[in-house]
XYZ file of C-alpha atoms in Angstrom:
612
model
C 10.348 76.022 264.752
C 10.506 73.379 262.271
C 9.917 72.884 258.213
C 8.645 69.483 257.165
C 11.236 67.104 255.825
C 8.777 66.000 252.534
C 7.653 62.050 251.760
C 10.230 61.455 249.645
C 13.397 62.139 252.380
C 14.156 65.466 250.514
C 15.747 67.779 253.291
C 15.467 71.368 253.238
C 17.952 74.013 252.370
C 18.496 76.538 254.810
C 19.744 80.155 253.494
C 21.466 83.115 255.235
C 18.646 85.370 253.438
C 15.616 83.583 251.706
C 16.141 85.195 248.219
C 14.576 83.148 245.279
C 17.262 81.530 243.208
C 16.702 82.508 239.025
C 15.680 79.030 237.583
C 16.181 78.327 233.320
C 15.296 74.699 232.351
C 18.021 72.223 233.800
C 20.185 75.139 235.206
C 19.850 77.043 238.096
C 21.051 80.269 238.719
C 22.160 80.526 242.335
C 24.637 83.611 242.097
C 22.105 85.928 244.326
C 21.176 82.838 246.493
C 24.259 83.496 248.909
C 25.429 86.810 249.500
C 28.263 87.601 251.207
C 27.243 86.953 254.813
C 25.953 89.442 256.732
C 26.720 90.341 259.883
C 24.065 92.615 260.738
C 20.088 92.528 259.709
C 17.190 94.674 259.881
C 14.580 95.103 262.672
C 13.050 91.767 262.708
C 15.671 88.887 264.096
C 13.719 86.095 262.656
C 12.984 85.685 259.050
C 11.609 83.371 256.543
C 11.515 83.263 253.043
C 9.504 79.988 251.504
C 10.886 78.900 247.925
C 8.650 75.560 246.608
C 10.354 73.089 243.854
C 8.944 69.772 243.686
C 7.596 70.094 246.971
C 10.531 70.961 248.820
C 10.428 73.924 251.528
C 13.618 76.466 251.845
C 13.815 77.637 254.782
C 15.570 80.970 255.532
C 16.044 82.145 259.524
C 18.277 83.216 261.912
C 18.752 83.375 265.697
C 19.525 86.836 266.099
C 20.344 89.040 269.895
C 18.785 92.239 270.118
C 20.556 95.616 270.279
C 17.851 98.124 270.089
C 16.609 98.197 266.223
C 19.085 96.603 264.930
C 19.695 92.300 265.359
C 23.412 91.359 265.262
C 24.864 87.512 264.999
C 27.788 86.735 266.025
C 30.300 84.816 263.778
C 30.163 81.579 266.371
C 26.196 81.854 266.040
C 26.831 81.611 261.753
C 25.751 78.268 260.811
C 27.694 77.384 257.299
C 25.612 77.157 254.136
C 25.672 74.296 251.576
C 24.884 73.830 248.758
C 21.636 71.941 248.471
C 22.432 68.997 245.306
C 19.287 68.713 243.477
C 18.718 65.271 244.541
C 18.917 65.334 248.208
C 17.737 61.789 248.789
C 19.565 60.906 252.266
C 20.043 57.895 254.157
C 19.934 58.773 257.762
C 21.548 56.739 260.086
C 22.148 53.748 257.723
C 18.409 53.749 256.496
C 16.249 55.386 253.811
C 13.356 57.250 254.298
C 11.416 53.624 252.920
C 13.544 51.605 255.501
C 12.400 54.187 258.333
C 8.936 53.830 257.172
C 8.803 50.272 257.702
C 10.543 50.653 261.266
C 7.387 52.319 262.366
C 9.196 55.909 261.517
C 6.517 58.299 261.301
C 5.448 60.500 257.891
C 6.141 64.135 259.198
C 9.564 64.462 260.317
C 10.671 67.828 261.860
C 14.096 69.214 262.234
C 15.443 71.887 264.285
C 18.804 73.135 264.688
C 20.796 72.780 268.062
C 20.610 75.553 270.513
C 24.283 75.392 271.896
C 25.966 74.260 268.629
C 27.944 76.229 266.177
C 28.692 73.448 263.724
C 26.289 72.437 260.615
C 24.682 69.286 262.539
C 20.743 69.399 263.193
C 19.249 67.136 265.342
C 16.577 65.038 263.253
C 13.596 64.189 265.486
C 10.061 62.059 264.685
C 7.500 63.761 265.648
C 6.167 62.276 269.101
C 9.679 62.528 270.842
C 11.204 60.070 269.499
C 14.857 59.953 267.849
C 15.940 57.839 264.752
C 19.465 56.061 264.777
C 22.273 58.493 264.056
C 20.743 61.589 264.663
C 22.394 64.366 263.636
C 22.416 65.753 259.902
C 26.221 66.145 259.001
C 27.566 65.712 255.693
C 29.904 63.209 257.130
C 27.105 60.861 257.880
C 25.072 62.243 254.930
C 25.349 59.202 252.124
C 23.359 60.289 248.942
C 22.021 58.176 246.619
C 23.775 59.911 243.294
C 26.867 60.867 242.951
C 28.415 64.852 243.303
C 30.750 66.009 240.757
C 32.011 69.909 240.906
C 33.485 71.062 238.052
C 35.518 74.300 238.844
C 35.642 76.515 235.607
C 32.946 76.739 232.911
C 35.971 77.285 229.739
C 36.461 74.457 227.556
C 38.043 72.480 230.023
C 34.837 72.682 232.474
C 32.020 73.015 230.205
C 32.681 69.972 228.092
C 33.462 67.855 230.550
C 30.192 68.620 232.219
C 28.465 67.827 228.499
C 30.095 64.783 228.141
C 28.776 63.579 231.464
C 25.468 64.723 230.406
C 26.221 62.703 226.927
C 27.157 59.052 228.610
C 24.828 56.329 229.340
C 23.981 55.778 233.018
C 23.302 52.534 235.117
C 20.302 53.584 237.509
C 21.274 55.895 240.516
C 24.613 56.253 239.061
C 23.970 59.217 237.140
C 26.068 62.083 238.549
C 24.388 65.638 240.495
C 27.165 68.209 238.424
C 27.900 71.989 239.272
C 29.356 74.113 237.031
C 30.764 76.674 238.908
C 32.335 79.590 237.327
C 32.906 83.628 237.634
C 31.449 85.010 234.681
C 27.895 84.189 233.619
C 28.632 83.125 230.142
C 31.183 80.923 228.157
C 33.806 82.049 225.966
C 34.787 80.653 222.472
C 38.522 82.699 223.155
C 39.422 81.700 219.284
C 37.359 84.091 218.065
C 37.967 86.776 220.355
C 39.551 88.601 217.924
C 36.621 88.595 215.561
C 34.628 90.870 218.124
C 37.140 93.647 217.263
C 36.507 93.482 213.633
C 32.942 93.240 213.696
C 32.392 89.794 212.009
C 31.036 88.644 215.082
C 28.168 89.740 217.618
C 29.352 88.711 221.239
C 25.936 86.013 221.675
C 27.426 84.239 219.106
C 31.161 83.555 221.090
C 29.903 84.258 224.831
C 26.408 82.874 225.123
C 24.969 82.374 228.768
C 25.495 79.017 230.553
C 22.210 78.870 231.431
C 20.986 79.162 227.726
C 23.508 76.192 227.407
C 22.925 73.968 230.521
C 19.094 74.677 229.477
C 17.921 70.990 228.608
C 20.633 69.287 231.136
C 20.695 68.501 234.065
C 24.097 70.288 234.777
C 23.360 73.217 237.673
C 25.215 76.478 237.212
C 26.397 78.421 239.957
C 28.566 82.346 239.143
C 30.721 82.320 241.646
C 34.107 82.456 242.597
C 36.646 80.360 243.953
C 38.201 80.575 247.970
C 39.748 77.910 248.965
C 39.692 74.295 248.750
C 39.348 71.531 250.939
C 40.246 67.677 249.657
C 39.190 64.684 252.025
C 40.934 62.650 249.941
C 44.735 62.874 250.248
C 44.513 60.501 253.869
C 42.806 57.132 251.429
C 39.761 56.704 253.783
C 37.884 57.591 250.702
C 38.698 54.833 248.015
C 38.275 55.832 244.247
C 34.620 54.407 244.166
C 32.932 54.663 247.194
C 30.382 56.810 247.195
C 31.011 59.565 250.165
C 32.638 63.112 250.397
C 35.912 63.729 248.431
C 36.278 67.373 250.171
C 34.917 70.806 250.004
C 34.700 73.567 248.110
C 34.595 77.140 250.087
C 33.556 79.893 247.628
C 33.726 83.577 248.059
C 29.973 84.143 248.561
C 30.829 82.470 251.915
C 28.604 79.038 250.163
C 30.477 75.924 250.826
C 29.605 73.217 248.423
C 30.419 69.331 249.272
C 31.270 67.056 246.463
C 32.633 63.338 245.827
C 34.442 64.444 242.806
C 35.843 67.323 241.547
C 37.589 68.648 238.630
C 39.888 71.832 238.180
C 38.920 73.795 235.265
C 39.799 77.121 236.316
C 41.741 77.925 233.046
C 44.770 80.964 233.644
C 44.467 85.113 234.048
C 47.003 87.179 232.042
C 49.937 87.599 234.526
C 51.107 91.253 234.280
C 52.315 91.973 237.443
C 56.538 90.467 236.111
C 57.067 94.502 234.563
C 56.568 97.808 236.265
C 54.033 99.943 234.492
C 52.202 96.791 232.587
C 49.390 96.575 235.293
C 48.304 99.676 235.244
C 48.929 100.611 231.712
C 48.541 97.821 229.460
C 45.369 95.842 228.304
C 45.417 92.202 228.649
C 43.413 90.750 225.914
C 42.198 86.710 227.323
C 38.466 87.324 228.493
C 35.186 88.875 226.843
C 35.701 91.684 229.316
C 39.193 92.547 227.551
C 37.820 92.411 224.367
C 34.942 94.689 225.267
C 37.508 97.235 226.509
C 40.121 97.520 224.201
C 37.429 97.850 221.671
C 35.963 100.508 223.729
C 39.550 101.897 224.003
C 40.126 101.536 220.171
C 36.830 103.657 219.827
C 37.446 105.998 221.888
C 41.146 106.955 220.125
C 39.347 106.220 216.726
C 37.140 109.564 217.792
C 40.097 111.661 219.142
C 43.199 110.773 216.842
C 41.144 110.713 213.831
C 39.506 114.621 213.839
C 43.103 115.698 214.990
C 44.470 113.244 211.779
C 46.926 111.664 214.259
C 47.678 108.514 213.600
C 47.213 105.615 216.295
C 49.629 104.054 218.025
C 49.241 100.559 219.345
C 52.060 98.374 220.936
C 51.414 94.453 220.915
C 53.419 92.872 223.624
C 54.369 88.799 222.609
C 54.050 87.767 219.329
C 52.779 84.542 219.720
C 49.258 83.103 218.289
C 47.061 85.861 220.511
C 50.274 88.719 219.637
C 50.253 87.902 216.234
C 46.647 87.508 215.588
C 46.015 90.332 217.684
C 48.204 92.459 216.094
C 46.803 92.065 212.277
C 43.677 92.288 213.205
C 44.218 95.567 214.619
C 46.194 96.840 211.910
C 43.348 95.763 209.629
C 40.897 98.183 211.275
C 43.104 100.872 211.520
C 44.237 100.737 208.287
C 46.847 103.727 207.221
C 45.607 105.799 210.256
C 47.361 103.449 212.777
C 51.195 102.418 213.404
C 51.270 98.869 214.770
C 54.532 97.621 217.020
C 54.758 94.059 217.815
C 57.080 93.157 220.469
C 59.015 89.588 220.917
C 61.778 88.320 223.192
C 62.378 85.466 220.630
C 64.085 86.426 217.426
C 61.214 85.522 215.298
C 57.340 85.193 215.467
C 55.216 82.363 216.260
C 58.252 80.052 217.626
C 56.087 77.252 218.168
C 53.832 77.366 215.256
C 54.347 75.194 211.591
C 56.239 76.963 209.150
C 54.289 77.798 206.642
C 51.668 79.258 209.101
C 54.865 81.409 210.432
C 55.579 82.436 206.880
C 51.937 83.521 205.992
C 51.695 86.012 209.557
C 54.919 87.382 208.113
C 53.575 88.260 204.999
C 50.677 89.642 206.149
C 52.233 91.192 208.998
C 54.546 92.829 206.295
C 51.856 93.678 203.699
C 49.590 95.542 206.683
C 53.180 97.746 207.851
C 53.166 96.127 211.086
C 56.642 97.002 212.762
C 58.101 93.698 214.266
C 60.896 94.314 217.185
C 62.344 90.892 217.630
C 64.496 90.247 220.214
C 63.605 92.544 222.574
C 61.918 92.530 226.119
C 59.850 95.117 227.918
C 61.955 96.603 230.502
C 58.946 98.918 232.025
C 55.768 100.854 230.873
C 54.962 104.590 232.181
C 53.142 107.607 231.405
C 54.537 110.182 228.962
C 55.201 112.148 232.255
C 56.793 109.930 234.599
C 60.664 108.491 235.094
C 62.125 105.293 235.290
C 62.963 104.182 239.159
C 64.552 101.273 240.425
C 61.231 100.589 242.153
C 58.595 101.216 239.249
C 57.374 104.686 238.103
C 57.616 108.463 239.848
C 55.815 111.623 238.360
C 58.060 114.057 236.884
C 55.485 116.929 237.206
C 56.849 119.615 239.492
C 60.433 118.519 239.258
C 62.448 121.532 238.879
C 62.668 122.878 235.324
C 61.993 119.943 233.575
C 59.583 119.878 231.755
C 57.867 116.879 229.437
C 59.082 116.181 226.004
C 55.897 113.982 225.109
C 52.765 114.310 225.133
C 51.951 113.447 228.477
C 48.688 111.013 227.899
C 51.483 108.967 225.526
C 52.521 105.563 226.894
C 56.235 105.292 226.941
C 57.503 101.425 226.490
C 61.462 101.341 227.480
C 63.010 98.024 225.592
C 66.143 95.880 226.578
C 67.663 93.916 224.133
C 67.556 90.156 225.186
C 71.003 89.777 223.434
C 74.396 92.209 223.659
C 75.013 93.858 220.768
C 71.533 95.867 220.312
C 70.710 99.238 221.354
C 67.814 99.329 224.042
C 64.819 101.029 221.960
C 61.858 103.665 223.359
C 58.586 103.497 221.670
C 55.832 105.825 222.513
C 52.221 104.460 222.184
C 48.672 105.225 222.897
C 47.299 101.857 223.297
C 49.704 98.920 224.942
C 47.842 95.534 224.890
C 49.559 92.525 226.634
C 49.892 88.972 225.524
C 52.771 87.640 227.225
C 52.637 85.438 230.479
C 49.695 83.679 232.700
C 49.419 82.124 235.893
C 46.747 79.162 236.426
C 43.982 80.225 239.126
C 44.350 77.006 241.268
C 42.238 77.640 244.613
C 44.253 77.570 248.086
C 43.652 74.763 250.176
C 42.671 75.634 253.733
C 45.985 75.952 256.277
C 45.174 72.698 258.146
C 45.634 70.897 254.436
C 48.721 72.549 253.963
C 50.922 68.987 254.561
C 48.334 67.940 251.582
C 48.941 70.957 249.218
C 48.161 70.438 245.362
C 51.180 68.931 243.717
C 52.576 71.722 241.419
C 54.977 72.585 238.893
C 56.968 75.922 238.378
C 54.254 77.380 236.371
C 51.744 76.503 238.963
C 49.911 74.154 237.086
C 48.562 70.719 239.145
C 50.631 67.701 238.499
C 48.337 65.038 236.976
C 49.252 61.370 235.910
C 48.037 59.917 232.650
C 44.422 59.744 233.679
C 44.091 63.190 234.245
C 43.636 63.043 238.044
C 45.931 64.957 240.303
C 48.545 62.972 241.727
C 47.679 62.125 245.362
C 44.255 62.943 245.134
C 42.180 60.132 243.332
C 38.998 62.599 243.481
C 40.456 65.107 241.655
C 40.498 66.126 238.147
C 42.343 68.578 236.476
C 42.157 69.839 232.875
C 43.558 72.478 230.444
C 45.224 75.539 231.669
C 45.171 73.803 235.437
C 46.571 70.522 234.880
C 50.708 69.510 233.925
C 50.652 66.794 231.509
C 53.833 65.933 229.652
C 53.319 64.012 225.806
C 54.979 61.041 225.063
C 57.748 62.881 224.190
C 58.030 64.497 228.018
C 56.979 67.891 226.896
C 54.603 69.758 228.601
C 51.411 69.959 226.834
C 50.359 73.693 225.364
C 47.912 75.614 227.259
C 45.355 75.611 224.030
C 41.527 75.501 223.750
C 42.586 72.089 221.406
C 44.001 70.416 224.232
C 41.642 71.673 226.532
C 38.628 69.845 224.383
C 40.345 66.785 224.053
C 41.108 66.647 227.696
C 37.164 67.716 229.079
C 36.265 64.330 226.439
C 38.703 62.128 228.645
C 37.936 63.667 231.855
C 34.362 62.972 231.622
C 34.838 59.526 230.170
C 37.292 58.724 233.552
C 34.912 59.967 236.370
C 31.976 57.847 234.206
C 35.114 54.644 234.476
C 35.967 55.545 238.326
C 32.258 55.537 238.996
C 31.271 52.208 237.591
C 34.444 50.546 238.912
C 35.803 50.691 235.576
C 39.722 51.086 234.152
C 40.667 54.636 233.760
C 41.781 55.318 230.195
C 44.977 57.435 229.167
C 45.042 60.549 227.523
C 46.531 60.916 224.538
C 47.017 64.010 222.359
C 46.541 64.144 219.006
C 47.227 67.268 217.380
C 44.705 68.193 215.251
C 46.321 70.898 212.887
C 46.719 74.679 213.419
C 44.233 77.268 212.780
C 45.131 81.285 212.412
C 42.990 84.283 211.533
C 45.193 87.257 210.342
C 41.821 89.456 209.380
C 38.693 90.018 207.551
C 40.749 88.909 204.340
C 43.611 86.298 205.634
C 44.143 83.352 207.402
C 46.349 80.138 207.580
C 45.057 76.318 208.225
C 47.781 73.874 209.128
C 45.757 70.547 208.807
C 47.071 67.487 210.276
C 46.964 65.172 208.146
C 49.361 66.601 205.747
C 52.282 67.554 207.155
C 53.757 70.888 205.235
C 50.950 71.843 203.619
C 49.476 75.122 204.608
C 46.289 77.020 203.140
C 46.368 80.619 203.324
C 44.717 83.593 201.854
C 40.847 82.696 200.085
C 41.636 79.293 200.522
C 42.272 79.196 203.844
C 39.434 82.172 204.954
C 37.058 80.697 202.433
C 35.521 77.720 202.078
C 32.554 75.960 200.085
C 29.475 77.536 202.286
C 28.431 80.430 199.889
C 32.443 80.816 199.199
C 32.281 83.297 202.173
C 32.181 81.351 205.362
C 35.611 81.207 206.815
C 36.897 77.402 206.865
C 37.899 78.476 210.515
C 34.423 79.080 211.164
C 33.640 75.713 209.997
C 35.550 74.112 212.155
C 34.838 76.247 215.329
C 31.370 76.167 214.264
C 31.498 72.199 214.901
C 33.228 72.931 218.156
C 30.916 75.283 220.147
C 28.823 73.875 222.779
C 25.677 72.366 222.214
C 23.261 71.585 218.852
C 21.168 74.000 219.552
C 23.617 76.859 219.713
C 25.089 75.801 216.816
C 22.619 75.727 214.595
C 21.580 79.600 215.610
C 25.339 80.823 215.190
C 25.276 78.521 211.529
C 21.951 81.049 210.793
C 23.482 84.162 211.645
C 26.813 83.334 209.692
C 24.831 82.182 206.888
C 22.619 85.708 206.891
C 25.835 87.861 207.462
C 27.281 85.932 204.316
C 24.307 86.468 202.021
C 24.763 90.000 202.837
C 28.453 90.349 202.234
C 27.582 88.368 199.240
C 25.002 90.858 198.088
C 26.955 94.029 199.155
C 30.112 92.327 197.472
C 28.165 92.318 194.171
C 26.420 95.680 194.165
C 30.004 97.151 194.613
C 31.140 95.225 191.558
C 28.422 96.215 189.301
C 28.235 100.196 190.673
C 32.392 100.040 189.711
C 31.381 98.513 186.299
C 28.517 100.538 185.496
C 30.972 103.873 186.475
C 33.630 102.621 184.189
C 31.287 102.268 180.856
């Protein structure tokens, strides 16, 4: 059985199941599109499920053997599924569907898939019997008339780079098909993470949707996760220009997604697994899902300690930006009912911040009681009622006479001086959240690539030259937290959401340059200043363009918009996505502000009114 190939020379997508992909504007929703493949399906073998966009048919089937009620296929009978680009315009055989046309082609084409073949090529046939020129539909002969870029990674890295494609001017049939492909169904302004825990922020505002986003692009959005990779690219049959496949991308949903260009976006994941105890006991705090729990967490021992009038104890681990920030902010909301431990291996904070931002966290830091342990490492993390083994943890319960000397839902946090000379230190907490260490979620490549393997350094980031393309692989992008760019000083380049914007702006500008046979342009950092919340009530702004100077306090947390709009807003505010989600997070910010504003003054006037 066939579906008809439409007037145009769209082709059909076939799908293991026939579901009905969620559509929103310019993005597409594919996440329930391809399930994991199944291997088994109910009591009818052959399916179909008809899905109509601009008059293209999806066809969903499957040949199927019978084994009573129940069909089962065979792994060798699984054709592959690929992602269907938007504009699926082929040439077959060397011609377009016009060219075919005026060869005497006829206007309903049929395809069916091979009988004895377990690879992805269907036989293309013209209805009367007879066969056009290169038959068989493979991507290798597949040449589409647009450009594919995958971007890999929808943080700052991946998102803006897919707006600033949207952004640049086009020649005709130039403009490029782009997936955003990424785990999570919504972005995440990580800056402001922080501001989720003390309520000055509603989670729409930092994490809205990609497809609210993408919305009026044409930028497709797929949730999905990452397998492995497989570049075409590495052997130079491909030149930097020519318009055919640069390799493959294989994602866990089993979808495998061909593209001429690809960039790695795929930012880092907290690495916990370098001390025994930390993966199962502390709280990572990098993702809107970490946030959401160690709120939850927070609320939870809020409800407990509180009625028992036992104060909380929370252990920050790294006090870096996130440890530091982290760790007033916390404080703040806990108030006198909390003890807050920072932990650093360095002998102060913030080691490579400015210092007069490292001066302000220390006052604040000080002012909120916030006990700093500098110079110290985690050694291990276990329950109140477990020892220390050479391996990890063991449960003490039922070990002769011993008998607890903690409570045993405590945390216990066992500390090793980095230098000689201190005493190794025991804490006991309730709450341990983790802000130390990451490791950069580059895909595998498949085991016959292996001589081809990503070039990587020691932190597992991809080696890039100056242009932001990984070396060896001149189809390849890779920004932020997955590329390993040095400054022109030969240091490595932080892993921050600044660089990671500047980079996504250069990225997209180079794959616009490689496409038009243009000259690749060099990225260049330029730091921007330093921005730190410390609180409600504190912050620090390290602006650029005058070296030393640091604002702190109203000044920095304040600025001109109703003198209650952080100035850190401001700038983040100019930073998030797109205009239109802007100007809804500018509303709400400006409503919450009226009502601080108005709350702010009632208080005043209630205090004066009391004291006459």
């Amino acid at each position: 059985m066939g579906s008809p190939i439409t007037k145009d020379g769209l082709l059909p997508l076939v799908t293991p199941c026939g579901l009905t992909p969620s559509v929103s504007g310019g993005a597409v929703n594919w996440s329930k599109l391809f399930p994991t493949p199944f291997t088994k399906f109910g009591a009818n073998s052959l399916f179909f499920a008809s899905i109509r966009r601009k008059n293209v048919c999806y066809v969903a089937s499957s040949n199927a053997r019978r084994n009573g009620d129940v069909a089962e296929v065979s792994e060798s009978d699984v054709v592959p599924q690929y992602y269907a680009w938007p504009d699926k315009k082929v040439r077959l055989g060397g011609r377009s569907y016009k060219e075919h046309q005026e060869f005497g082609g006829e206007e309903k084409d049929t395809y069916k898939q091979p009988q004895k073949s377990s690879s992805r090529e269907m036989s293309l046939l013209v209805s009367g019997g007879r066969k056009l020129p290169g038959c068989y539909f493979s991507p290798l002969c597949v040449s589409l008339l647009k450009p594919r870029v995958c971007i890999l990674g929808g943080g700052f890295g991946g998102l803006y780079t897919a707006l600033r494609l949207e952004s640049l001017v086009w020649p005709d049939e130039k403009k490029p098909q782009v997936l955003l492909v990424d785990q999570s169904e919504r972005f995440v302004f990580k800056p402001m993470l922080y501001e989720l825990l003390s309520g000055e922020v509603d989670s729409w505002e930092i994490a809205p949707r990609f497809l609210e986003l993408l919305e009026n692009t044409s930028v497709q959005f797929f949730q999905d996760r990452v397998k492995v990779l497989r570049p075409s690219d590495h052997s130079g049959m491909n030149g930097p220009t020519r318009i055919g496949c640069g390799g493959t991308v294989h994602l866990e949903s089993g979808l495998l997604v061909e593209y001429d260009w690809l960039v790695l976006a795929l930012g880092a994941e907290s690495k916990l697994d370098v001390v025994p105890g930390a993966k199962e006991f502390a709280l990572p705090f990098s993702t809107l899902e970490d946030a959401y729990m160690v709120d939850e967490k927070l609320r939870t021992l809020e409800r407990t300690n509180f009625a028992k009038e036992s104060p909380i104890r929370v252990a920050v681990v790294g006090c870096g930006y996130s440890g530091v920030e982290l760790a007033a902010t916390v404080s703040e909301r806990l108030r006198d009912r909390g003890v807050v431990q920072a932990i650093n291996v360095e002998s102060i904070i913030l080691p490579n911040a400015p210092p007069g931002n490292r001066e302000v966290a220390s006052k604040v830091l000080s002012s909120r009681k916030v006990q700093l342990l500098l110079g110290y490492f985690v050694r291990c993390i276990r329950k109140a009622g477990q020892s220390r083994t050479s391996e990890g943890v063991e449960s003490m319960e039922g070990v002769g006479d011993v008998a607890p000397t903690h409570d045993p839902e405590k945390l216990i946090l066992e500390l090793q001086p980095a230098e000689r000379g201190q005493q190794s230190e025991t804490l006991e907490a309730d709450l341990v959240l983790w802000t130390v260490g990451s490791k950069p979620l580059l895909p595998e490549l498949e085991s016959c690539d292996r001589p081809y393997e990503l070039p990587r350094n020691a932190r597992g980031q991809a080696e890039t030259d100056e242009t932001l393309r990984v070396k060896g692989h001149p189809r390849i992008f890779a920004v932020g937290d997955s590329s390993a760019l040095r400054d022109s000083k030969g240091k490595l380049l932080p892993a921050t959401a600044q660089v990671a914007f500047q980079q996504a702006d250069f990225a997209g500008w180079n794959l616009w340059a490689a496409i038009n046979d243009r000259p690749l342009l060099p990225f260049r950092f330029q730091n921007l200043g330093e921005m730190m919340v410390l609180g409600r009530n504190d912050a620090a702004l390290s602006p650029s363009f005058a070296e030393g100077l640091t604002l702190e306090g109203p000044i920095g947390h304040t600025a001109w918009l109703a003198g209650r709009i952080a100035a850190r807003k401001i700038a983040y505010l100019i930073r998030l996505p797109t205009d239109e989600h802007r100007i809804k997070v500018g509303i709400s910010w400006l409503a919450k502000s009226a009502v601080d504003s108005v709350a702010s003054v009632q208080d005043t006037l209630a205090k004066v009114l009391l004291g006459s």
